[in-house]
Amino acid sequence: MNKYDIIIIGGGVVGTAISRELSSYKLKIALLEKEEELAFGVSKSNSGIIHPGTQNRPGSLKGRLCLQGNALIREISRDLGVEFKEIGELIVVFSQEEVSRLLQLKQEAEILGVSGLEVVDQAWLKEHEPNLSREIVAALYAPTAGIISPYRLAYALSENAVLNGLEIYTQSLVQNILVMTPVRHFGSTSLFEITTERNTFQTNYIINAAGLYADEISQMVGINNFQIRPRKGEEFLLDKKQQDLTNHLIFPLPTKISKGVIVIKTFAGNPMIGPTAEDVENKEDLSTSEQGLEKVIRMAQRMVPSIDKKDIIAYFAGLRPVADDDFIIRCEDKVPGFVNVAGIQSPGLTAAPAIAQLVGRILKQNGLVMEKKKDFYRQRKKTVHLSNLAFSQAKELIQTDRSFGDIVCRCEMVSAGEIREAIRQGAVTLDGIKFRTQAQAGRCHGGFCTTRIMKILAQETNRPLTAITKRGRGSEIVKEDRADDD
Amino acid sequence: MMIERNLVIVGGGPAGMAAAISAYEQGVNDILLLERDQYLGGILNQCIHPGFGLDYFKEILTGPEYADRFIKKIRDIPQIEINLQSLVVDLGADKTLTILKPGLLQQVRAKALIMATGCRERTREMAHIAGTRPAGIYPAGLAQKLINIEGLLPGKEVVIVGSGDIGLIMARRFVLEGASVKAMIEIQKQAGGLLRNVIQCLDDFDIPLYLCHRIACIYGKKRVEKVGIIKIDDQGNDIPDSHFYIECDTILMSVGLIPENELIEMAGVAIDRKTNTPLSQELNKTSIPGVFVCGNAFKIYDLVDSVSGDSGQAGVLAGEYLKKKN
Ligand SMILES: Cc1cc2nc3c(=O)[nH]c(=O)nc-3n(C[C@H](O)[C@H](O)[C@H](O)COP(=O)(O)OP(=O)(O)OC[C@H]3O[C@@H](n4cnc5c(N)ncnc54)[C@H](O)[C@@H]3O)c2cc1C
Ligand SMILES: Cc1cc2nc3c(=O)[nH]c(=O)nc-3n(C[C@H](O)[C@H](O)[C@H](O)COP(=O)(O)OP(=O)(O)OC[C@H]3O[C@@H](n4cnc5c(N)ncnc54)[C@H](O)[C@@H]3O)c2cc1C
């Protein structure tokens, strides 16, 4: 029997941030994830924005954690070698009447503690964002907004946590939780038995960070006080050729349910437009629609008229796990030792590091003895990405290690060396390699490099080509290997 | 010190080879031919079907046989230096090329430059098809490579989107490999590819071709499960209630080719954004003097024979340009 102090359910950015935070204490911790790799849930399909806190109610938990997360991400990204770019955002308006809304947003954000806000006029916009619509009259500028690769962040967090003792179990769908000794007096905890597809675990504390399925996990211990409803967001990625389209993140005025369709600049340089916001029934419904595309194009063009449908090279949909208006982060009194981290919709990526610290405090308040490790390894070696290097650096690297000069994906300039590195860091699927390295993420969509990546993955993981998948069992790329027939 | 060469040709497919040979025949010496692959021949290497060379050699050859004729010829010309496994990663306006070779990153400046970089396939994303993104959706050329070069069968129940020549050739290939090709879906009123390919690849194998139909949606979580198809009218509008489904595990996209011109675009050559070809009034010329483009990079050709013919002209132009300069 595997026995732990804490088990975290769900390996998205929230679960991995919590893992990393808790791995700095003398505790035995495991992370359970149903997919074949981490960050295959909500954390892989979002806008990648580190929000400044401008679109949240001042009193909300979301707003507070967003602001704290925005501050924390700087240090974390430096420690973990994940690129964070503070490019700033502009919330734009089309009439003088709407300027009062900007002032109101500014005031609310300032109460929350967002700094550096400024309302800028047309002259400023013309100078700093030449491609914006001439009909935009003013904008609220928030310099602390930034962008990051959400999956690279989650992978870096988990790698660092493993270095500090975390144990990860993938392909481990939690099916059942038994509360063994429910003790009711204050400060004591329970003993849980968790059953997955392949294992049984015991633990004193459970952190439920299961994203879209947090309600189902919670129900397993008898807590039924919230329900997760998926809210779909479709996003469309543009060709890197358009990387100078905008310099900042461009937002419209927010609506009640979302921040609106944004013109985003992704960490890789490609512009991206979206997301939509539509409530759906099915937690697995990741389809995009023709209506979604039309809507996003129309709304994005209103802000940046030169955006062209022809430049779209990829699209995807993500589902926001919506419970209430706000995040639910609490230890459930009825089941001591069970902590819900649920309804983590936007800005969950931004807030993740702050959520992690809050969970630490909640555990302490609920009786867990938490002693810092003396030998906590804060840093992670930065992963090399050839395309980020200057000519002289690239030249030197290639001379020392030839595999970095062996280009596999030529749209994004990813070498065999980088792909092997990603596999060593834990990638076992083509999507896992794509998220870590960008290989297959460019304009040809893997048309040229898929076979080569499959071969490297098969070789490094000692599997036949027929076992190589896009994103786990059932998504095999090829059905038969004729060379194996004889 | 920067290495300088008279003529650099990027791409060792039929276009690049024809250009190199003709430049040599024009009297250009010191020609450097760069090819990122381990072989010359370009896309012809994966076209193992016959149907090449009827115009140029008055013979029916397979792709590799056709390529071989040029490879033999070019290997016999010592003035043409061939560098394989040499990927051009950057191009400056002054014709400085950054080249990546195994264990080496180097720069070379060309007096004259011919780009013969071929094309890539349009993807499902560019065709804006709604639905999910499971495994099992491949550009037809990738499927061709998987089967013909790697010996891997990508799927067993196939629907092909678009009726270009690659799609037609692959329809037949899948059937010959024991898979079932359930339909080919074409939005236009007629097939995109050559008539002979429609007859030899679809009709002869009883594969249904749905003209004036389009793929509306792709279904399947991990692997493709089915596609939704709609009939369209003369104006291109969906016909109500014409929607139907075909179950399949694989979708091949054969919806057109896009010239690969990102390098010359980096260098500042004017590009037609609609076709991704150089803006040009004359065959093989670009807006930068001394930079020429030929083969599928200049425009998409149906027949390799015309590629070989037209690309010779690029060698002539480069020769004339160098004579004037020296
Ligand atoms: C379209 C869109 C755009 C967004 N843009 C932004 C943005 O720009 N900035 C921002 O800050 N936020 C953004 N968000 C929000 C952000 O993506 C989420 O808040 C965040 O990713 C949530 O992370 P998570 O770890 O809670 O969820 P997830 O990443 O879904 O992680 C939960 C994990 O639990 C696993 N799991 C579920 N059930 C079980 C089980 N029974 N057993 C084992 N494992 C299980 C899942 O497989 C999954 O990996 C956006 C969201 C969407 C949908
Ligand atoms: C599936 C298919 C079936 C076909 N069937 C027929 C047929 O039946 N009959 C017929 O006549 N024609 C057919 N064709 C058409 C014919 O093959 C092409 O028109 C011809 O190959 C185009 O030649 P090219 O040299 O312009 O391009 P390619 O053959 O694509 O050559 C381009 C070369 O440039 C290299 N390159 C590109 N970028 C770089 C770089 N940055 N650095 C270094 N090297 C680079 C590539 O590796 C490649 O070798 C078919 C084509 C396809 C794809």
XYZ file of N, CA and C in Angstrom, chain A residues 298-370:
219
model
N -14.875 38.486 -36.375
C -15.585 39.760 -36.421
C -15.170 40.656 -35.251
N -15.145 40.056 -34.056
C -14.847 40.879 -32.878
C -13.388 41.308 -32.847
N -12.513 40.436 -33.323
C -11.086 40.792 -33.331
C -10.816 41.864 -34.383
N -11.482 41.737 -35.537
C -11.276 42.724 -36.602
C -11.782 44.102 -36.210
N -12.769 44.116 -35.332
C -13.275 45.412 -34.887
C -12.151 46.184 -34.188
N -11.296 45.469 -33.458
C -10.198 46.136 -32.755
C -8.957 46.281 -33.646
N -8.662 45.208 -34.414
C -7.488 45.223 -35.300
C -7.956 44.815 -36.699
N -8.306 45.806 -37.537
C -8.967 45.506 -38.814
C -8.145 44.647 -39.780
N -6.826 44.667 -39.675
C -6.031 43.930 -40.669
C -5.972 42.419 -40.410
N -6.597 41.958 -39.335
C -6.590 40.512 -39.068
C -7.301 39.784 -40.202
N -6.661 38.729 -40.696
C -7.158 38.027 -41.879
C -7.355 36.548 -41.553
N -8.521 36.038 -41.941
C -8.848 34.628 -41.740
C -7.782 33.707 -42.329
N -7.186 34.167 -43.418
C -6.201 33.333 -44.117
C -4.964 33.057 -43.272
N -4.724 33.875 -42.276
C -3.525 33.688 -41.464
C -3.711 32.671 -40.347
N -4.906 32.116 -40.221
C -5.135 31.145 -39.144
C -4.404 29.844 -39.458
N -3.586 29.376 -38.516
C -2.877 28.114 -38.746
C -3.314 27.027 -37.767
N -4.055 27.384 -36.739
C -4.490 26.361 -35.788
C -5.646 26.912 -34.975
N -6.441 25.997 -34.427
C -7.486 26.444 -33.510
C -7.781 25.353 -32.501
N -8.391 25.742 -31.415
C -8.715 24.775 -30.376
C -9.819 25.346 -29.503
N -10.381 24.506 -28.638
C -11.344 25.002 -27.664
C -10.912 24.542 -26.280
N -11.188 25.354 -25.286
C -10.932 24.983 -23.901
C -12.220 25.154 -23.118
N -12.327 24.455 -21.999
C -13.534 24.572 -21.174
C -13.170 25.147 -19.822
N -13.774 26.263 -19.493
C -13.533 26.851 -18.174
C -14.359 26.090 -17.150
N -13.747 25.634 -16.059
C -14.509 24.928 -15.030
C -15.200 25.935 -14.117
N -16.464 26.226 -14.400
C -17.166 27.267 -13.662
C -18.012 26.644 -12.555
N -17.797 27.081 -11.317
C -18.664 26.639 -10.216
C -19.567 27.813 -9.863
N -19.068 28.692 -9.026
C -19.796 29.925 -8.752
C -19.141 31.028 -9.549
N -19.442 32.244 -9.167
C -18.752 33.387 -9.712
C -17.278 33.350 -9.360
N -17.010 32.811 -8.168
C -15.659 32.902 -7.624
C -15.033 31.512 -7.493
N -13.724 31.481 -7.212
C -13.035 30.226 -6.930
C -13.575 29.630 -5.623
N -13.545 28.297 -5.514
C -13.865 27.628 -4.251
C -12.581 26.997 -3.725
N -12.036 27.568 -2.649
C -10.802 27.002 -2.101
C -11.002 26.891 -0.590
N -11.232 25.673 -0.117
C -11.533 25.534 1.309
C -11.350 24.099 1.763
N -11.061 23.976 3.066
C -11.048 22.666 3.690
C -12.486 22.387 4.107
N -13.007 21.248 3.740
C -14.412 20.957 4.031
C -14.544 20.501 5.490
N -15.292 21.283 6.273
C -15.452 20.967 7.703
C -15.993 19.566 7.927
N -16.913 19.162 7.036
C -17.547 17.856 7.230
C -16.589 16.698 7.021
N -15.569 16.941 6.216
C -14.574 15.884 5.964
C -13.180 16.479 6.199
N -12.752 16.521 7.450
C -11.463 17.140 7.755
C -10.347 16.490 6.905
N -9.478 17.348 6.422
C -8.376 16.817 5.616
C -8.660 16.823 4.128
N -9.894 17.162 3.760
C -10.235 17.207 2.331
C -10.348 18.658 1.881
N -9.453 19.064 0.981
C -9.417 20.457 0.542
C -9.890 20.556 -0.907
N -10.933 21.319 -1.120
C -11.411 21.565 -2.478
C -10.712 22.777 -3.083
N -10.219 22.616 -4.306
C -9.681 23.737 -5.064
C -10.439 23.674 -6.388
N -11.611 24.293 -6.414
C -12.549 24.025 -7.506
C -13.057 25.313 -8.142
N -13.632 25.160 -9.301
C -14.160 26.327 -10.008
C -13.050 27.271 -10.429
N -11.893 26.701 -10.723
C -10.748 27.550 -11.059
C -10.813 27.894 -12.548
N -11.679 28.839 -12.830
C -11.779 29.360 -14.190
C -10.750 30.470 -14.347
N -10.885 31.263 -15.379
C -9.950 32.366 -15.537
C -10.103 33.305 -14.343
N -9.066 33.876 -13.810
C -7.641 33.802 -14.154
C -6.876 32.729 -13.373
N -7.236 31.472 -13.574
C -6.631 30.393 -12.789
C -5.169 30.175 -13.075
N -4.777 30.383 -14.336
C -3.359 30.225 -14.677
C -2.537 31.252 -13.903
N -2.996 32.489 -13.916
C -2.304 33.568 -13.218
C -2.265 33.311 -11.718
N -3.395 32.864 -11.201
C -3.530 32.744 -9.747
C -2.836 31.506 -9.190
N -2.505 30.529 -10.050
C -2.023 29.228 -9.569
C -0.956 29.303 -8.458
N 0.086 30.118 -8.607
C 1.091 30.145 -7.538
C 0.529 30.685 -6.214
N -0.420 31.608 -6.323
C -1.022 32.160 -5.102
C -1.994 31.149 -4.496
N -2.701 30.427 -5.347
C -3.585 29.362 -4.858
C -2.753 28.350 -4.078
N -1.575 28.027 -4.616
C -0.703 27.042 -3.972
C -0.329 27.484 -2.556
N 0.021 28.762 -2.430
C 0.395 29.251 -1.086
C -0.804 29.245 -0.145
N -1.973 29.612 -0.695
C -3.182 29.612 0.128
C -3.484 28.193 0.622
N -3.331 27.210 -0.253
C -3.571 25.819 0.145
C -2.614 25.419 1.263
N -1.366 25.856 1.156
C -0.393 25.587 2.220
C -0.885 26.130 3.560
N -1.393 27.366 3.545
C -1.878 27.981 4.793
C -3.101 27.229 5.331
N -3.972 26.811 4.412
C -5.172 26.077 4.842
C -4.777 24.762 5.517
N -3.785 24.072 4.946
C -3.352 22.794 5.529
C -2.796 23.004 6.928
N -2.027 24.066 7.079
C -1.425 24.376 8.378
C -2.517 24.644 9.412
N -3.504 25.468 8.974
C -4.617 25.778 9.886
C -5.390 24.528 10.260
N -5.323 23.503 9.416
C -6.088 22.295 9.671
C -5.236 21.170 10.243
N -4.186 21.580 10.908
C -3.481 20.620 11.737
C -2.292 19.926 11.122
N -1.979 20.216 9.867
C -0.822 19.528 9.281
C 0.465 20.179 9.799
N 1.373 19.345 10.276
C 2.654 19.863 10.733
C 3.527 20.104 9.515
N 3.894 21.360 9.308
C 4.634 21.702 8.089
C 5.977 22.302 8.434
